[in-house]
PDB file of C-alpha atoms in Angstrom:
ATOM      1  CA  MET A  25      95.152 120.114  86.555  1.00  0.00           C
ATOM      2  CA  HIS A  26      96.622 117.456  83.767  1.00  0.00           C
ATOM      3  CA  ILE A  27      97.180 114.185  85.693  1.00  0.00           C
ATOM      4  CA  LEU A  28      99.767 111.691  83.843  1.00  0.00           C
ATOM      5  CA  ILE A  29      99.620 108.159  84.748  1.00  0.00           C
ATOM      6  CA  ILE A  30     102.692 105.992  83.641  1.00  0.00           C
ATOM      7  CA  GLY A  31     101.796 102.202  83.854  1.00  0.00           C
ATOM      8  CA  ALA A  32      97.792 103.075  83.425  1.00  0.00           C
ATOM      9  CA  GLY A  33      97.359  99.347  81.727  1.00  0.00           C
ATOM     10  CA  GLY A  34      97.966  97.706  85.249  1.00  0.00           C
ATOM     11  CA  MET A  35      95.729  96.702  87.714  1.00  0.00           C
ATOM     12  CA  ILE A  36      96.660  99.451  90.018  1.00  0.00           C
ATOM     13  CA  GLY A  37      97.164 102.291  87.439  1.00  0.00           C
ATOM     14  CA  GLY A  38      93.762 101.664  85.796  1.00  0.00           C
ATOM     15  CA  LYS A  39      92.041 101.893  89.364  1.00  0.00           C
ATOM     16  CA  LEU A  40      93.523 105.173  89.717  1.00  0.00           C
ATOM     17  CA  ALA A  41      92.526 106.294  86.354  1.00  0.00           C
ATOM     18  CA  ALA A  42      89.072 105.151  86.867  1.00  0.00           C
ATOM     19  CA  THR A  43      89.071 106.596  90.416  1.00  0.00           C
ATOM     20  CA  LEU A  44      90.281 109.962  89.213  1.00  0.00           C
ATOM     21  CA  GLY A  45      88.279 109.897  86.115  1.00  0.00           C
ATOM     22  CA  ARG A  46      85.052 109.949  88.019  1.00  0.00           C
ATOM     23  CA  SER A  47      85.540 112.189  90.577  1.00  0.00           C
ATOM     24  CA  GLY A  48      87.038 114.805  88.207  1.00  0.00           C
ATOM     25  CA  SER A  49      89.235 116.374  91.099  1.00  0.00           C
ATOM     26  CA  LEU A  50      92.785 115.595  92.750  1.00  0.00           C
ATOM     27  CA  GLY A  51      92.714 117.509  96.353  1.00  0.00           C
ATOM     28  CA  ASP A  52      91.310 120.659  96.026  1.00  0.00           C
ATOM     29  CA  HIS A  53      92.089 120.868  92.163  1.00  0.00           C
ATOM     30  CA  ALA A  54      89.922 120.068  89.374  1.00  0.00           C
ATOM     31  CA  ILE A  55      91.543 117.728  86.402  1.00  0.00           C
ATOM     32  CA  THR A  56      91.328 118.942  83.181  1.00  0.00           C
ATOM     33  CA  ARG A  57      92.598 116.053  81.387  1.00  0.00           C
ATOM     34  CA  MET A  58      94.130 112.900  82.056  1.00  0.00           C
ATOM     35  CA  THR A  59      96.994 110.930  79.941  1.00  0.00           C
ATOM     36  CA  LEU A  60      97.131 107.324  80.270  1.00  0.00           C
ATOM     37  CA  SER A  61     100.457 105.774  78.932  1.00  0.00           C
ATOM     38  CA  ASP A  62     101.652 102.057  79.177  1.00  0.00           C
ATOM     39  CA  VAL A  63     103.681  99.881  76.722  1.00  0.00           C
ATOM     40  CA  THR A  64     100.481  99.152  74.766  1.00  0.00           C
ATOM     41  CA  ALA A  65      97.856 102.069  75.171  1.00  0.00           C
ATOM     42  CA  PRO A  66      95.605 101.456  78.201  1.00  0.00           C
ATOM     43  CA  LEU A  67      92.050 101.362  78.369  1.00  0.00           C
ATOM     44  CA  VAL A  68      90.090 104.301  78.839  1.00  0.00           C
ATOM     45  CA  PRO A  69      87.972 104.261  81.718  1.00  0.00           C
ATOM     46  CA  ALA A  70      84.381 104.271  81.414  1.00  0.00           C
ATOM     47  CA  GLY A  71      82.214 107.124  82.944  1.00  0.00           C
ATOM     48  CA  ALA A  72      85.404 109.464  83.207  1.00  0.00           C
ATOM     49  CA  SER A  73      84.081 112.979  83.687  1.00  0.00           C
ATOM     50  CA  VAL A  74      87.231 114.684  82.142  1.00  0.00           C
ATOM     51  CA  PRO A  75      88.713 114.320  78.720  1.00  0.00           C
ATOM     52  CA  VAL A  76      91.201 111.073  78.657  1.00  0.00           C
ATOM     53  CA  GLU A  77      94.030 110.026  76.362  1.00  0.00           C
ATOM     54  CA  ALA A  78      95.603 107.183  76.118  1.00  0.00           C
ATOM     55  CA  LEU A  79      98.528 106.271  74.122  1.00  0.00           C
ATOM     56  CA  ALA A  80     101.681 103.826  74.275  1.00  0.00           C
ATOM     57  CA  ALA A  81     104.963 104.877  75.189  1.00  0.00           C
ATOM     58  CA  ASP A  82     108.087 102.948  76.474  1.00  0.00           C
ATOM     59  CA  ILE A  83     109.890 104.817  78.723  1.00  0.00           C
ATOM     60  CA  SER A  84     113.203 103.490  78.729  1.00  0.00           C
ATOM     61  CA  GLU A  85     113.249 105.178  75.360  1.00  0.00           C
ATOM     62  CA  SER A  86     114.344 108.828  75.620  1.00  0.00           C
ATOM     63  CA  ALA A  87     112.151 109.825  73.051  1.00  0.00           C
ATOM     64  CA  ALA A  88     109.216 108.269  74.567  1.00  0.00           C
ATOM     65  CA  ALA A  89     110.026 109.936  77.766  1.00  0.00           C
ATOM     66  CA  GLU A  90     110.918 112.978  76.191  1.00  0.00           C
ATOM     67  CA  ALA A  91     107.456 113.290  74.337  1.00  0.00           C
ATOM     68  CA  LEU A  92     105.518 112.511  77.973  1.00  0.00           C
ATOM     69  CA  ALA A  93     107.898 115.016  80.050  1.00  0.00           C
ATOM     70  CA  ALA A  94     106.779 117.411  77.023  1.00  0.00           C
ATOM     71  CA  ARG A  95     103.155 117.479  77.866  1.00  0.00           C
ATOM     72  CA  ARG A  96     104.327 119.103  81.154  1.00  0.00           C
ATOM     73  CA  ALA A  97     101.628 117.604  83.653  1.00  0.00           C
ATOM     74  CA  ASP A  98     101.048 118.848  86.783  1.00  0.00           C
ATOM     75  CA  VAL A  99     100.938 115.331  88.649  1.00  0.00           C
ATOM     76  CA  ILE A 100     102.736 112.116  87.512  1.00  0.00           C
ATOM     77  CA  PHE A 101     102.117 109.058  88.901  1.00  0.00           C
ATOM     78  CA  HIS A 102     105.257 106.813  87.772  1.00  0.00           C
ATOM     79  CA  LEU A 103     103.436 103.266  88.064  1.00  0.00           C
ATOM     80  CA  ALA A 104     105.174 101.398  85.288  1.00  0.00           C
ATOM     81  CA  ALA A 105     107.176  98.371  86.326  1.00  0.00           C
ATOM     82  CA  ILE A 106     108.526  94.700  85.603  1.00  0.00           C
ATOM     83  CA  VAL A 107     107.129  92.839  88.491  1.00  0.00           C
ATOM     84  CA  SER A 108     109.199  90.993  91.102  1.00  0.00           C
ATOM     85  CA  GLY A 109     109.655  87.459  89.610  1.00  0.00           C
ATOM     86  CA  GLU A 110     109.739  88.813  86.250  1.00  0.00           C
ATOM     87  CA  ALA A 111     112.642  90.967  86.819  1.00  0.00           C
ATOM     88  CA  GLU A 112     114.499  87.780  88.706  1.00  0.00           C
ATOM     89  CA  ARG A 113     113.647  85.708  85.977  1.00  0.00           C
ATOM     90  CA  ASN A 114     114.735  88.701  83.339  1.00  0.00           C
ATOM     91  CA  PHE A 115     117.651  90.605  84.485  1.00  0.00           C
ATOM     92  CA  GLU A 116     118.309  92.773  81.396  1.00  0.00           C
ATOM     93  CA  LEU A 117     114.165  93.741  81.213  1.00  0.00           C
ATOM     94  CA  GLY A 118     114.251  94.287  84.902  1.00  0.00           C
ATOM     95  CA  TYR A 119     116.915  96.612  84.482  1.00  0.00           C
ATOM     96  CA  ARG A 120     115.826  98.189  81.218  1.00  0.00           C
ATOM     97  CA  VAL A 121     112.556  99.073  82.621  1.00  0.00           C
ATOM     98  CA  ASN A 122     112.523  99.478  86.252  1.00  0.00           C
ATOM     99  CA  LEU A 123     115.817 101.701  86.390  1.00  0.00           C
ATOM    100  CA  ASP A 124     117.065 103.069  83.099  1.00  0.00           C
ATOM    101  CA  GLY A 125     113.070 103.959  82.511  1.00  0.00           C
ATOM    102  CA  THR A 126     112.768 105.698  85.758  1.00  0.00           C
ATOM    103  CA  ARG A 127     116.060 107.549  85.107  1.00  0.00           C
ATOM    104  CA  SER A 128     115.092 108.122  81.389  1.00  0.00           C
ATOM    105  CA  LEU A 129     111.975 109.976  82.416  1.00  0.00           C
ATOM    106  CA  LEU A 130     113.547 111.745  85.547  1.00  0.00           C
ATOM    107  CA  GLU A 131     115.854 113.505  82.730  1.00  0.00           C
ATOM    108  CA  ALA A 132     113.450 114.141  80.322  1.00  0.00           C
ATOM    109  CA  ILE A 133     111.495 116.006  83.013  1.00  0.00           C
ATOM    110  CA  ARG A 134     114.818 117.868  84.191  1.00  0.00           C
ATOM    111  CA  ARG A 135     115.427 118.670  80.333  1.00  0.00           C
ATOM    112  CA  GLU A 136     111.886 119.872  79.901  1.00  0.00           C
ATOM    113  CA  GLY A 137     112.113 122.471  83.085  1.00  0.00           C
ATOM    114  CA  SER A 138     115.562 123.925  81.959  1.00  0.00           C
ATOM    115  CA  ARG A 139     113.763 125.255  78.938  1.00  0.00           C
ATOM    116  CA  GLN A 140     110.947 126.752  80.966  1.00  0.00           C
ATOM    117  CA  ALA A 141     110.281 126.421  84.497  1.00  0.00           C
ATOM    118  CA  TYR A 142     108.553 123.260  85.125  1.00  0.00           C
ATOM    119  CA  VAL A 143     108.354 121.222  88.476  1.00  0.00           C
ATOM    120  CA  PRO A 144     105.727 118.443  88.544  1.00  0.00           C
ATOM    121  CA  ARG A 145     104.539 116.537  92.025  1.00  0.00           C
ATOM    122  CA  PHE A 146     106.220 112.978  90.844  1.00  0.00           C
ATOM    123  CA  VAL A 147     104.510 110.124  92.585  1.00  0.00           C
ATOM    124  CA  PHE A 148     106.641 106.956  92.452  1.00  0.00           C
ATOM    125  CA  SER A 149     105.367 103.636  93.350  1.00  0.00           C
ATOM    126  CA  SER A 150     108.438 101.680  95.266  1.00  0.00           C
ATOM    127  CA  SER A 151     108.068  98.397  97.125  1.00  0.00           C
ATOM    128  CA  ILE A 152     108.680  97.024 100.346  1.00  0.00           C
ATOM    129  CA  ALA A 153     111.274  94.779  98.693  1.00  0.00           C
ATOM    130  CA  VAL A 154     114.199  97.649  99.178  1.00  0.00           C
ATOM    131  CA  TYR A 155     114.547  95.595 102.229  1.00  0.00           C
ATOM    132  CA  GLY A 156     116.200  92.414 102.795  1.00  0.00           C
ATOM    133  CA  SER A 157     117.207  89.896 105.673  1.00  0.00           C
ATOM    134  CA  PRO A 158     118.221  89.956 108.322  1.00  0.00           C
ATOM    135  CA  PHE A 159     115.857  92.657 109.416  1.00  0.00           C
ATOM    136  CA  PRO A 160     114.213  93.487 112.972  1.00  0.00           C
ATOM    137  CA  ASP A 161     110.322  92.815 112.946  1.00  0.00           C
ATOM    138  CA  PRO A 162     108.507  94.701 112.869  1.00  0.00           C
ATOM    139  CA  ILE A 163     111.156  96.980 110.480  1.00  0.00           C
ATOM    140  CA  PRO A 164     111.193 100.786 111.527  1.00  0.00           C
ATOM    141  CA  ASP A 165     111.245 103.658 109.180  1.00  0.00           C
ATOM    142  CA  ASP A 166     114.923 104.310 109.173  1.00  0.00           C
ATOM    143  CA  TYR A 167     116.167 100.878 108.902  1.00  0.00           C
ATOM    144  CA  VAL A 168     118.954 100.301 106.255  1.00  0.00           C
ATOM    145  CA  LEU A 169     117.766  99.206 102.604  1.00  0.00           C
ATOM    146  CA  ALA A 170     119.865  96.079 101.881  1.00  0.00           C
ATOM    147  CA  PRO A 171     117.289  94.151  99.049  1.00  0.00           C
ATOM    148  CA  LEU A 172     118.128  90.892  97.849  1.00  0.00           C
ATOM    149  CA  THR A 173     116.509  90.713  94.736  1.00  0.00           C
ATOM    150  CA  SER A 174     116.977  92.728  91.341  1.00  0.00           C
ATOM    151  CA  TYR A 175     113.459  94.183  91.728  1.00  0.00           C
ATOM    152  CA  GLY A 176     114.268  95.496  94.908  1.00  0.00           C
ATOM    153  CA  VAL A 177     117.657  96.761  93.948  1.00  0.00           C
ATOM    154  CA  GLN A 178     116.179  98.809  91.008  1.00  0.00           C
ATOM    155  CA  LYS A 179     113.319 100.061  93.403  1.00  0.00           C
ATOM    156  CA  ALA A 180     115.955 101.308  95.849  1.00  0.00           C
ATOM    157  CA  ILE A 181     118.323 102.976  93.344  1.00  0.00           C
ATOM    158  CA  SER A 182     114.940 104.688  91.848  1.00  0.00           C
ATOM    159  CA  GLU A 183     114.460 105.980  95.182  1.00  0.00           C
ATOM    160  CA  LEU A 184     117.710 107.605  95.690  1.00  0.00           C
ATOM    161  CA  LEU A 185     117.244 109.379  92.112  1.00  0.00           C
ATOM    162  CA  LEU A 186     113.846 110.306  93.190  1.00  0.00           C
ATOM    163  CA  ALA A 187     115.386 112.278  96.661  1.00  0.00           C
ATOM    164  CA  ASP A 188     118.221 113.642  94.394  1.00  0.00           C
ATOM    165  CA  TYR A 189     115.995 114.807  91.710  1.00  0.00           C
ATOM    166  CA  SER A 190     113.637 116.448  94.137  1.00  0.00           C
ATOM    167  CA  ARG A 191     116.821 118.143  96.139  1.00  0.00           C
ATOM    168  CA  ARG A 192     117.695 119.609  93.166  1.00  0.00           C
ATOM    169  CA  GLY A 193     114.556 120.920  92.381  1.00  0.00           C
ATOM    170  CA  PHE A 194     113.865 119.386  89.151  1.00  0.00           C
ATOM    171  CA  ILE A 195     110.572 117.520  90.446  1.00  0.00           C
ATOM    172  CA  ASP A 196     108.442 117.372  93.858  1.00  0.00           C
ATOM    173  CA  GLY A 197     108.899 113.915  94.522  1.00  0.00           C
ATOM    174  CA  VAL A 198     106.807 111.288  96.688  1.00  0.00           C
ATOM    175  CA  GLY A 199     107.623 107.571  97.193  1.00  0.00           C
ATOM    176  CA  ILE A 200     105.703 105.015  98.578  1.00  0.00           C
ATOM    177  CA  ARG A 201     106.587 101.683  99.437  1.00  0.00           C
ATOM    178  CA  LEU A 202     103.677  99.370  98.650  1.00  0.00           C
ATOM    179  CA  PRO A 203     102.938  96.340 100.655  1.00  0.00           C
ATOM    180  CA  THR A 204     101.888  93.435  98.743  1.00  0.00           C
ATOM    181  CA  ILE A 205      98.523  94.029  97.298  1.00  0.00           C
ATOM    182  CA  VAL A 206      95.910  91.432  98.575  1.00  0.00           C
ATOM    183  CA  ILE A 207      93.538  90.615  97.055  1.00  0.00           C
ATOM    184  CA  ARG A 208      94.621  91.428  93.388  1.00  0.00           C
ATOM    185  CA  PRO A 209      91.470  91.023  90.897  1.00  0.00           C
ATOM    186  CA  GLY A 210      91.826  88.846  87.740  1.00  0.00           C
ATOM    187  CA  ALA A 211      94.567  86.701  86.428  1.00  0.00           C
ATOM    188  CA  PRO A 212      97.423  85.974  88.637  1.00  0.00           C
ATOM    189  CA  ASN A 213     100.473  88.067  87.212  1.00  0.00           C
ATOM    190  CA  ALA A 214     104.188  87.107  87.228  1.00  0.00           C
ATOM    191  CA  ALA A 215     105.018  88.444  90.596  1.00  0.00           C
ATOM    192  CA  ALA A 216     106.531  86.211  93.119  1.00  0.00           C
ATOM    193  CA  SER A 217     103.967  87.403  95.763  1.00  0.00           C
ATOM    194  CA  GLY A 218     100.981  86.052  93.542  1.00  0.00           C
ATOM    195  CA  PHE A 219      99.992  83.750  95.644  1.00  0.00           C
ATOM    196  CA  PHE A 220      99.180  85.857  98.524  1.00  0.00           C
ATOM    197  CA  SER A 221      96.281  86.700  96.525  1.00  0.00           C
ATOM    198  CA  GLY A 222      95.794  83.567  94.579  1.00  0.00           C
ATOM    199  CA  ILE A 223      95.137  81.385  98.044  1.00  0.00           C
ATOM    200  CA  LEU A 224      92.368  83.657  98.649  1.00  0.00           C
ATOM    201  CA  ARG A 225      90.608  85.042  95.300  1.00  0.00           C
ATOM    202  CA  GLU A 226      90.606  81.429  93.847  1.00  0.00           C
ATOM    203  CA  PRO A 227      88.987  79.614  96.815  1.00  0.00           C
ATOM    204  CA  LEU A 228      86.586  82.413  96.957  1.00  0.00           C
ATOM    205  CA  ALA A 229      85.713  81.670  93.238  1.00  0.00           C
ATOM    206  CA  GLY A 230      85.481  78.030  94.098  1.00  0.00           C
ATOM    207  CA  GLN A 231      88.617  77.151  92.263  1.00  0.00           C
ATOM    208  CA  ARG A 232      91.931  75.307  93.224  1.00  0.00           C
ATOM    209  CA  ALA A 233      94.996  77.316  94.413  1.00  0.00           C
ATOM    210  CA  VAL A 234      98.322  76.507  94.977  1.00  0.00           C
ATOM    211  CA  LEU A 235     100.317  77.275  98.037  1.00  0.00           C
ATOM    212  CA  PRO A 236     104.129  77.305  97.053  1.00  0.00           C
ATOM    213  CA  VAL A 237     105.735  78.198 100.651  1.00  0.00           C
ATOM    214  CA  GLU A 238     104.549  77.066 104.342  1.00  0.00           C
ATOM    215  CA  GLU A 239     101.663  78.604 106.164  1.00  0.00           C
ATOM    216  CA  THR A 240     104.585  80.105 108.723  1.00  0.00           C
ATOM    217  CA  VAL A 241     105.625  82.693 106.199  1.00  0.00           C
ATOM    218  CA  LYS A 242     104.582  86.054 107.124  1.00  0.00           C
ATOM    219  CA  HIS A 243     104.093  89.449 105.109  1.00  0.00           C
ATOM    220  CA  TRP A 244     103.045  92.731 104.905  1.00  0.00           C
ATOM    221  CA  LEU A 245      99.496  93.485 103.065  1.00  0.00           C
ATOM    222  CA  ALA A 246      97.280  95.889 101.769  1.00  0.00           C
ATOM    223  CA  SER A 247      94.107  96.331  99.795  1.00  0.00           C
ATOM    224  CA  PRO A 248      93.793  97.882  96.073  1.00  0.00           C
ATOM    225  CA  ARG A 249      91.570 100.424  97.448  1.00  0.00           C
ATOM    226  CA  SER A 250      94.228 101.346 100.403  1.00  0.00           C
ATOM    227  CA  ALA A 251      97.076 101.575  97.195  1.00  0.00           C
ATOM    228  CA  ILE A 252      94.776 104.030  95.429  1.00  0.00           C
ATOM    229  CA  ASN A 253      94.387 106.097  98.595  1.00  0.00           C
ATOM    230  CA  PHE A 254      98.196 106.259  99.237  1.00  0.00           C
ATOM    231  CA  LEU A 255      98.729 107.313  95.086  1.00  0.00           C
ATOM    232  CA  ILE A 256      96.160 110.041  95.840  1.00  0.00           C
ATOM    233  CA  HIS A 257      97.283 111.108  99.416  1.00  0.00           C
ATOM    234  CA  ALA A 258     100.974 111.300  98.321  1.00  0.00           C
ATOM    235  CA  ALA A 259      99.794 113.321  95.386  1.00  0.00           C
ATOM    236  CA  THR A 260      98.515 116.016  97.796  1.00  0.00           C
ATOM    237  CA  LEU A 261     100.449 115.747 100.677  1.00  0.00           C
ATOM    238  CA  ASP A 262     102.634 118.761 102.105  1.00  0.00           C
ATOM    239  CA  THR A 263     105.997 117.780 100.703  1.00  0.00           C
ATOM    240  CA  ALA A 264     107.465 120.148 103.313  1.00  0.00           C
ATOM    241  CA  ALA A 265     106.907 117.604 105.864  1.00  0.00           C
ATOM    242  CA  LEU A 266     109.000 114.748 104.188  1.00  0.00           C
ATOM    243  CA  GLY A 267     112.387 117.210 103.925  1.00  0.00           C
ATOM    244  CA  VAL A 268     115.095 115.115 102.017  1.00  0.00           C
ATOM    245  CA  ARG A 269     113.759 111.804 102.891  1.00  0.00           C
ATOM    246  CA  ARG A 270     111.414 111.498 100.176  1.00  0.00           C
ATOM    247  CA  THR A 271     110.216 107.546 100.488  1.00  0.00           C
ATOM    248  CA  LEU A 272     107.476 106.445 102.898  1.00  0.00           C
ATOM    249  CA  THR A 273     106.784 103.059 104.073  1.00  0.00           C
ATOM    250  CA  MET A 274     103.148 102.424 103.736  1.00  0.00           C
ATOM    251  CA  PRO A 275     100.715 101.056 106.460  1.00  0.00           C
ATOM    252  CA  GLY A 276      99.500  97.772 106.073  1.00  0.00           C
ATOM    253  CA  VAL A 277      98.414  94.102 107.549  1.00  0.00           C
ATOM    254  CA  ALA A 278     101.319  91.907 109.166  1.00  0.00           C
ATOM    255  CA  ALA A 279      99.821  88.483 108.260  1.00  0.00           C
ATOM    256  CA  THR A 280     100.942  85.057 108.208  1.00  0.00           C
ATOM    257  CA  VAL A 281      99.683  82.590 105.328  1.00  0.00           C
ATOM    258  CA  ALA A 282      97.766  80.869 108.239  1.00  0.00           C
ATOM    259  CA  ASP A 283      96.449  83.836 109.301  1.00  0.00           C
ATOM    260  CA  GLN A 284      94.919  84.242 105.510  1.00  0.00           C
ATOM    261  CA  ILE A 285      93.481  80.713 105.568  1.00  0.00           C
ATOM    262  CA  ALA A 286      91.860  81.271 108.647  1.00  0.00           C
ATOM    263  CA  ALA A 287      89.979  84.329 107.410  1.00  0.00           C
ATOM    264  CA  LEU A 288      89.323  82.587 104.067  1.00  0.00           C
ATOM    265  CA  ARG A 289      87.497  79.945 106.493  1.00  0.00           C
ATOM    266  CA  ARG A 290      85.819  82.533 108.410  1.00  0.00           C
ATOM    267  CA  ALA A 291      84.632  83.912 105.038  1.00  0.00           C
ATOM    268  CA  ALA A 292      83.797  81.066 102.936  1.00  0.00           C
ATOM    269  CA  GLY A 293      83.832  78.066 105.075  1.00  0.00           C
ATOM    270  CA  PRO A 294      86.383  75.172 105.712  1.00  0.00           C
ATOM    271  CA  GLU A 295      85.495  74.107 101.891  1.00  0.00           C
ATOM    272  CA  ALA A 296      87.378  77.237 100.649  1.00  0.00           C
ATOM    273  CA  ALA A 297      90.657  76.418 102.522  1.00  0.00           C
ATOM    274  CA  ASP A 298      90.464  72.862 101.141  1.00  0.00           C
ATOM    275  CA  LEU A 299      90.776  74.375  97.863  1.00  0.00           C
ATOM    276  CA  ILE A 300      94.411  75.315  98.567  1.00  0.00           C
ATOM    277  CA  ASP A 301      97.111  72.704  97.301  1.00  0.00           C
ATOM    278  CA  HIS A 302     100.470  72.849  99.609  1.00  0.00           C
ATOM    279  CA  ARG A 303     102.782  72.713  96.782  1.00  0.00           C
ATOM    280  CA  ARG A 304     106.642  73.801  97.329  1.00  0.00           C
ATOM    281  CA  ASP A 305     108.628  75.796  95.241  1.00  0.00           C
ATOM    282  CA  GLU A 306     112.160  76.557  96.250  1.00  0.00           C
ATOM    283  CA  VAL A 307     112.520  79.423  93.780  1.00  0.00           C
ATOM    284  CA  ILE A 308     109.352  81.192  95.615  1.00  0.00           C
ATOM    285  CA  GLU A 309     110.409  80.229  98.802  1.00  0.00           C
ATOM    286  CA  GLY A 310     113.888  81.433  98.258  1.00  0.00           C
ATOM    287  CA  ILE A 311     112.432  85.026  97.223  1.00  0.00           C
ATOM    288  CA  VAL A 312     109.948  85.217  99.854  1.00  0.00           C
ATOM    289  CA  ALA A 313     112.739  84.259 102.818  1.00  0.00           C
ATOM    290  CA  GLY A 314     114.304  87.582 102.071  1.00  0.00           C
ATOM    291  CA  TRP A 315     111.364  89.611 102.196  1.00  0.00           C
ATOM    292  CA  PRO A 316     109.890  91.766 105.349  1.00  0.00           C
ATOM    293  CA  LYS A 317     107.673  90.643 107.534  1.00  0.00           C
ATOM    294  CA  SER A 318     106.222  93.677 109.264  1.00  0.00           C
ATOM    295  CA  PHE A 319     106.655  97.586 109.533  1.00  0.00           C
ATOM    296  CA  SER A 320     106.520 100.199 112.253  1.00  0.00           C
ATOM    297  CA  PRO A 321     105.124 102.911 109.557  1.00  0.00           C
ATOM    298  CA  GLU A 322     105.118 105.822 111.822  1.00  0.00           C
ATOM    299  CA  ARG A 323     106.070 108.925 109.516  1.00  0.00           C
ATOM    300  CA  ALA A 324     103.269 107.503 106.772  1.00  0.00           C
ATOM    301  CA  THR A 325     100.871 106.862 109.582  1.00  0.00           C
ATOM    302  CA  GLN A 326     101.615 110.550 111.115  1.00  0.00           C
ATOM    303  CA  LEU A 327     101.341 112.080 107.718  1.00  0.00           C
ATOM    304  CA  GLY A 328      97.723 110.992 107.126  1.00  0.00           C
ATOM    305  CA  PHE A 329      98.181 107.560 105.214  1.00  0.00           C
ATOM    306  CA  SER A 330      96.047 104.382 106.389  1.00  0.00           C
ATOM    307  CA  ALA A 331      95.350 101.084 105.410  1.00  0.00           C
ATOM    308  CA  GLU A 332      93.269  97.848 106.686  1.00  0.00           C
ATOM    309  CA  THR A 333      94.248  96.212 109.792  1.00  0.00           C
ATOM    310  CA  THR A 334      93.090  92.661 109.487  1.00  0.00           C
ATOM    311  CA  VAL A 335      92.686  89.869 106.976  1.00  0.00           C
ATOM    312  CA  ASP A 336      89.302  90.218 107.231  1.00  0.00           C
ATOM    313  CA  GLU A 337      88.957  93.536 105.825  1.00  0.00           C
ATOM    314  CA  LEU A 338      91.026  92.816 102.848  1.00  0.00           C
ATOM    315  CA  ILE A 339      88.554  90.062 101.975  1.00  0.00           C
ATOM    316  CA  GLU A 340      85.797  92.373 102.831  1.00  0.00           C
ATOM    317  CA  VAL A 341      87.020  94.899 100.481  1.00  0.00           C
ATOM    318  CA  TYR A 342      87.549  92.224  97.454  1.00  0.00           C
ATOM    319  CA  LEU A 343      84.105  90.913  97.787  1.00  0.00           C
ATOM    320  CA  ALA A 344      82.683  94.406  97.934  1.00  0.00           C
ATOM    321  CA  GLU A 345      84.525  95.780  95.200  1.00  0.00           C
ATOM    322  CA  ASP A 346      86.715  92.937  92.922  1.00  0.00           C
ATOM    323  CA  ALA A 347      85.142  89.871  93.098  1.00  0.00           C
ATOM    324  CA  PRO A 348      83.243  88.838  90.043  1.00  0.00           C
ATOM    325  CA  GLY A 349      79.724  90.428  90.337  1.00  0.00           C
ATOM    326  CA  ALA A 350      80.822  93.086  92.948  1.00  0.00           C
ATOM    327  CA  SER A 351      79.389  96.233  92.640  1.00  0.00           C
ATOM    328  CA  GLY A 352      82.921  98.076  92.619  1.00  0.00           C
TER     329      GLY A 352
END
């Protein structure tokens, strides 16, 4: 089996590459090789048990998308994206990468399959940003998509493309709406949701963190470990169970910022919580105000997807796998 990970330079893509490289298998199939792609060539994970090639490719350019499709990977993980805050600040870049890049890639796969039969499993990382207020709490699986950010619109349109290209038999697509990933390791990124990780990650390291919203803000969270498990399960899932509704909302933890801070106190003491600086940011507040708070992801749960159930577990995963000095 040949695995292609697009967006392998990101945190989730890198972790997925490392996990599959170590295991050497995906479900019941042995991985014979992996191709890792991003705008700049991603790092090859250490200790991989299969051949790994890393290359630079911008999927919004048709030639690059066609070159990737010509590799005829059995499973394609499409993780490449301009994150939420950056997509809102840079309208043209967000649409070029998040929408035009996805369409370019799907079209390249369709054209490749027209020359000789080729229908890869295509796992697409979508986002809960496809929902926008007003909405119920929790949000059911059949609730209308009405995003309130450019990023959410780009993901919602891509979900429709995924469904249509699957319906036409060009790909065997599965979309997963990822919760906000907490706790993200490493340096902060440009996502508007970055503070959900920052108010835990930095204090756990004895560093100050900025909280730009009220503690009453509630959101849907899952760990990097769960994100990797979601992707792998989506790649091995029997898609006959999906029917025409190809995208699923993933399980997660519904928690307020106050819940996060309380879990931080339990894990690292009150002095850790004292490192959080409350500094209001109206732009971030405006973006987050339109985000969903919790879900009832019955379809995903019935199909075997699972995640953490408390913020305490999210912190435990980070300390075990991603904190400086963790065993991984």
